[in-house]
Short mmCIF file of C-alpha atoms in Angstrom, two decimals:
data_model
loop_
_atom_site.label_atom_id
_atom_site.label_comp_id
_atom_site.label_asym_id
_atom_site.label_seq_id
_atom_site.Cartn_x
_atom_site.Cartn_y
_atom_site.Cartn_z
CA UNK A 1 3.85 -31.88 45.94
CA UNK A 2 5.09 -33.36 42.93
CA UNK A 3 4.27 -32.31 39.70
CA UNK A 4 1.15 -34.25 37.61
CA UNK A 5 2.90 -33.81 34.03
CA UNK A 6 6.32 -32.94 32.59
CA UNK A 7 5.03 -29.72 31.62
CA UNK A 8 6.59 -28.58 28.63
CA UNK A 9 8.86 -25.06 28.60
CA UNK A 10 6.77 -23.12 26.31
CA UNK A 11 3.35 -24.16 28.27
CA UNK A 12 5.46 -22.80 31.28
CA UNK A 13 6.12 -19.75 29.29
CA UNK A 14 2.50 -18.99 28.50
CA UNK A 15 1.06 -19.68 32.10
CA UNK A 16 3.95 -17.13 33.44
CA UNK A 17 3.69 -14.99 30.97
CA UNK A 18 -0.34 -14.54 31.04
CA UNK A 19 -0.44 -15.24 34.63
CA UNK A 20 -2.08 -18.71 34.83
CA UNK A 21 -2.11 -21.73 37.36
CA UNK A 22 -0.35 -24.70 35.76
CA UNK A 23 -1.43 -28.18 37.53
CA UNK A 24 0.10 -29.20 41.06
CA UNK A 25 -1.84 -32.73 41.09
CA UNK A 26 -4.35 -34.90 39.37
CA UNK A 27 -7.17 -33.63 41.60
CA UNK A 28 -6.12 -30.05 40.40
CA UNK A 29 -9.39 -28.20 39.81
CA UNK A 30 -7.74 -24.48 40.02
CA UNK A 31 -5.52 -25.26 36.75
CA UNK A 32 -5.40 -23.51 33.86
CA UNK A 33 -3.82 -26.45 31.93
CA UNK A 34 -4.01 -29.70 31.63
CA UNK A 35 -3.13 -32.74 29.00
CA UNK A 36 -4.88 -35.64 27.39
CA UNK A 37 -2.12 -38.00 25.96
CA UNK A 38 0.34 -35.31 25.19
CA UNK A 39 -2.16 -32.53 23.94
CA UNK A 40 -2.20 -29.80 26.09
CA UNK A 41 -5.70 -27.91 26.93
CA UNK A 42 -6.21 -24.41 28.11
CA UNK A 43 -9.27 -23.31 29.39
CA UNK A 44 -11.89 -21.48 27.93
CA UNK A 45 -12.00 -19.09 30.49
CA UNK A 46 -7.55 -18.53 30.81
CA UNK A 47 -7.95 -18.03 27.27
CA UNK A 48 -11.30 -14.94 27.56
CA UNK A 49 -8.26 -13.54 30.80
CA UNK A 50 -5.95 -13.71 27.95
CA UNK A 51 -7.82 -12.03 25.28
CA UNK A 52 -8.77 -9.39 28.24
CA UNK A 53 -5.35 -8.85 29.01
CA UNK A 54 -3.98 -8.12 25.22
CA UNK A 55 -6.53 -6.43 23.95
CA UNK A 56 -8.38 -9.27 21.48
CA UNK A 57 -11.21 -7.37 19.18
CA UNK A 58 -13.46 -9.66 17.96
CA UNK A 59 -15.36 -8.34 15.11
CA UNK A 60 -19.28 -9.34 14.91
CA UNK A 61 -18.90 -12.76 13.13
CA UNK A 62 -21.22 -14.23 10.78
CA UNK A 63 -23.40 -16.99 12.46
CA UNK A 64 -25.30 -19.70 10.40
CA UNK A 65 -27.48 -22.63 10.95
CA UNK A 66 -26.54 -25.43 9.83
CA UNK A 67 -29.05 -27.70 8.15
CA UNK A 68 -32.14 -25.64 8.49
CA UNK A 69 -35.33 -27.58 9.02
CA UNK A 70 -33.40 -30.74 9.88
CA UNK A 71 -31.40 -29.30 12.93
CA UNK A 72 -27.40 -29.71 12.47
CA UNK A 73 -25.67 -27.30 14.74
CA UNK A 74 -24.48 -24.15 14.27
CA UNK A 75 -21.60 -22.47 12.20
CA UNK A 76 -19.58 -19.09 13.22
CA UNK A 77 -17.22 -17.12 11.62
CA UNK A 78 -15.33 -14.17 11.13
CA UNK A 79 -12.21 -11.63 11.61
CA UNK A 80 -10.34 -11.15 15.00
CA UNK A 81 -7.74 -8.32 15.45
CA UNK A 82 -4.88 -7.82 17.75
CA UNK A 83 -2.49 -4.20 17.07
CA UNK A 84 -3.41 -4.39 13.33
CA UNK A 85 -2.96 -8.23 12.82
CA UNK A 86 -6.26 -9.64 11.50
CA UNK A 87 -6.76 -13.70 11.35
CA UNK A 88 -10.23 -15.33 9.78
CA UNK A 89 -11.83 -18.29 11.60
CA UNK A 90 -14.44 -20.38 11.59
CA UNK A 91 -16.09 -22.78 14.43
CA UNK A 92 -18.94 -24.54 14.75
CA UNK A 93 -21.36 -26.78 17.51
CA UNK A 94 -23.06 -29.69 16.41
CA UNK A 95 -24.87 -32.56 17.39
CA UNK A 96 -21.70 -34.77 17.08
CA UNK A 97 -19.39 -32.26 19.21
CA UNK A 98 -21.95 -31.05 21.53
CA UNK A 99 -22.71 -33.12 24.61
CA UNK A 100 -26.61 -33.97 24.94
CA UNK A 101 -29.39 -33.16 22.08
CA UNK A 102 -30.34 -29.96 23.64
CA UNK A 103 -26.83 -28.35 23.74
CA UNK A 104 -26.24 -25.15 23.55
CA UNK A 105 -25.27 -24.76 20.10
CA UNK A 106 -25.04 -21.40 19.40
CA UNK A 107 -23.00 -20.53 23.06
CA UNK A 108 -20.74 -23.29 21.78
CA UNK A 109 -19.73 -22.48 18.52
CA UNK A 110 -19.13 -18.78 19.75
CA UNK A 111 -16.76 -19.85 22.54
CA UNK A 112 -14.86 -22.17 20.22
CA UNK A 113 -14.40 -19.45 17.68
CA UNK A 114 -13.60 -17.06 20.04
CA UNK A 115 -10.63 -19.37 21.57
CA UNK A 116 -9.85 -20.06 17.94
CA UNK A 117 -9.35 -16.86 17.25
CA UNK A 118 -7.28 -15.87 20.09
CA UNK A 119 -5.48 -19.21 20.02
CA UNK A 120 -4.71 -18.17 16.20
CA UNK A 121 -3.70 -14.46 17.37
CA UNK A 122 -1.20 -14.93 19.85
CA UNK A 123 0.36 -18.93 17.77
CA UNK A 124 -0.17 -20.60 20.63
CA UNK A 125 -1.25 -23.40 18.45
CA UNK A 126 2.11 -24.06 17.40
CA UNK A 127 3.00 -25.10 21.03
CA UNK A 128 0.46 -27.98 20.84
CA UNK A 129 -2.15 -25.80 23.11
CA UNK A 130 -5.58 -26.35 22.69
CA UNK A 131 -8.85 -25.10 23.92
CA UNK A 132 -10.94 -26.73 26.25
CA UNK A 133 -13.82 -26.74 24.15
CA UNK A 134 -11.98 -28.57 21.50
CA UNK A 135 -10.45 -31.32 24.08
CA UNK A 136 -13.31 -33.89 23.95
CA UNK A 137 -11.61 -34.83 20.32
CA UNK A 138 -8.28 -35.74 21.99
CA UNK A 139 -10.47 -37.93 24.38
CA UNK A 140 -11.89 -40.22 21.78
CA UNK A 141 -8.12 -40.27 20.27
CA UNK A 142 -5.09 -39.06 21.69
CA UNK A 143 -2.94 -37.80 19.38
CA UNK A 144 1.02 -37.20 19.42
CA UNK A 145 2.01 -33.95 20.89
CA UNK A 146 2.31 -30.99 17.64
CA UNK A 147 4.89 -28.85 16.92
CA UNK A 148 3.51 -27.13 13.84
CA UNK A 149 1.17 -24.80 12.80
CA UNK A 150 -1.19 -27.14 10.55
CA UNK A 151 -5.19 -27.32 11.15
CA UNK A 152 -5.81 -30.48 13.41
CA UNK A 153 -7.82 -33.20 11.31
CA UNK A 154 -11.24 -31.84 13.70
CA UNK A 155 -10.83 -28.13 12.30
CA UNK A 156 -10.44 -29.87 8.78
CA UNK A 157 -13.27 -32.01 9.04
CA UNK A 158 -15.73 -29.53 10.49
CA UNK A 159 -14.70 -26.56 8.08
CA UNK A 160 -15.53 -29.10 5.02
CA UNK A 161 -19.01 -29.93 6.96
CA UNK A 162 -19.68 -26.02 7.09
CA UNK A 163 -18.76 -25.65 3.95
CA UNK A 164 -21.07 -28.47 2.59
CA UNK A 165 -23.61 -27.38 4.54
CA UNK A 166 -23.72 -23.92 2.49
CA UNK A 167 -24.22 -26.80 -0.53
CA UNK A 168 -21.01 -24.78 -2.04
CA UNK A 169 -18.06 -27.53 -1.10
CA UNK A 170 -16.62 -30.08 -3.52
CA UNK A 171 -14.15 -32.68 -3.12
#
């Protein structure tokens, strides 16, 4: 069977290295990985083996609602740890990044923080990896495939709307 995607090295690396499937064909349910445009995703649920497997603690986070009486969504953060490392990060669900009106907001923004924090642990950002809760931004607009380790323009833009939401962020 011939392969869906050039898969690139490192994304190799990381599926042999953590034990993930790595997609044989477009119809490829059992994958781990995937790409829009040349972003690739991991799965929520590779990325909870993954934690599993390296020993992730995830420290109680801090959870807020965002907008109070007028319903926005729903803001986490907090500290992650892996052998004495410790990374801070934030995530959030809210009506514009969760599909349907009666999402489930809070479940959301604790599996995006949670693949956030391990993506954050173990710099698998910096080989253009992604979590599948995140992906539906690379939908709207595909973006070139990164290199680096700087915040995608959705972490800035939803870190500035918890941050306003607190009523403490200025320009």
């Amino acid at each position: 069977m011939t392969a869906l995607y050039n898969i690139p090295q490192q994304i190799k690396s990381v599926a042999d290295k953590y034990k993930l499937a790595l997609p044989k064909s477009k119809v490829d349910m059992s994958a781990d990985f995937w790409a829009i445009g040349n972003n690739w995703i991991i799965r929520h649920d590779a990325l909870t083996k993954i934690a599993k497997q390296v020993g992730v603690v995830f420290h109680v986070p801090k959870v807020e609602v965002l907008g109070r009486d007028n319903f926005y969504g729903v803001a986490v953060h907090g500290e992650a740890e892996l052998d004495g490392y410790k990374i801070w990060t934030t995530a959030d669900a809210t009506r514009d990044n969760v599909k349907g009106k009666g999402g489930y907001f809070f479940n959301m923004a604790e599996k995006r923080w949670k693949d956030r924090c391990t993506l954050k642990l173990l710099d698998l950002y910096e080989y253009g990896l992604y979590s599948d809760i995140e992906a539906e931004d690379f939908k709207k607009q595909p973006q070139a495939y990164k290199t680096s380790n700087k915040a995608s323009d959705y972490m800035k833009n939803n870190a500035s709307l918890i941050i306003s939401a607190k009523g403490v962020y200025k320009k």
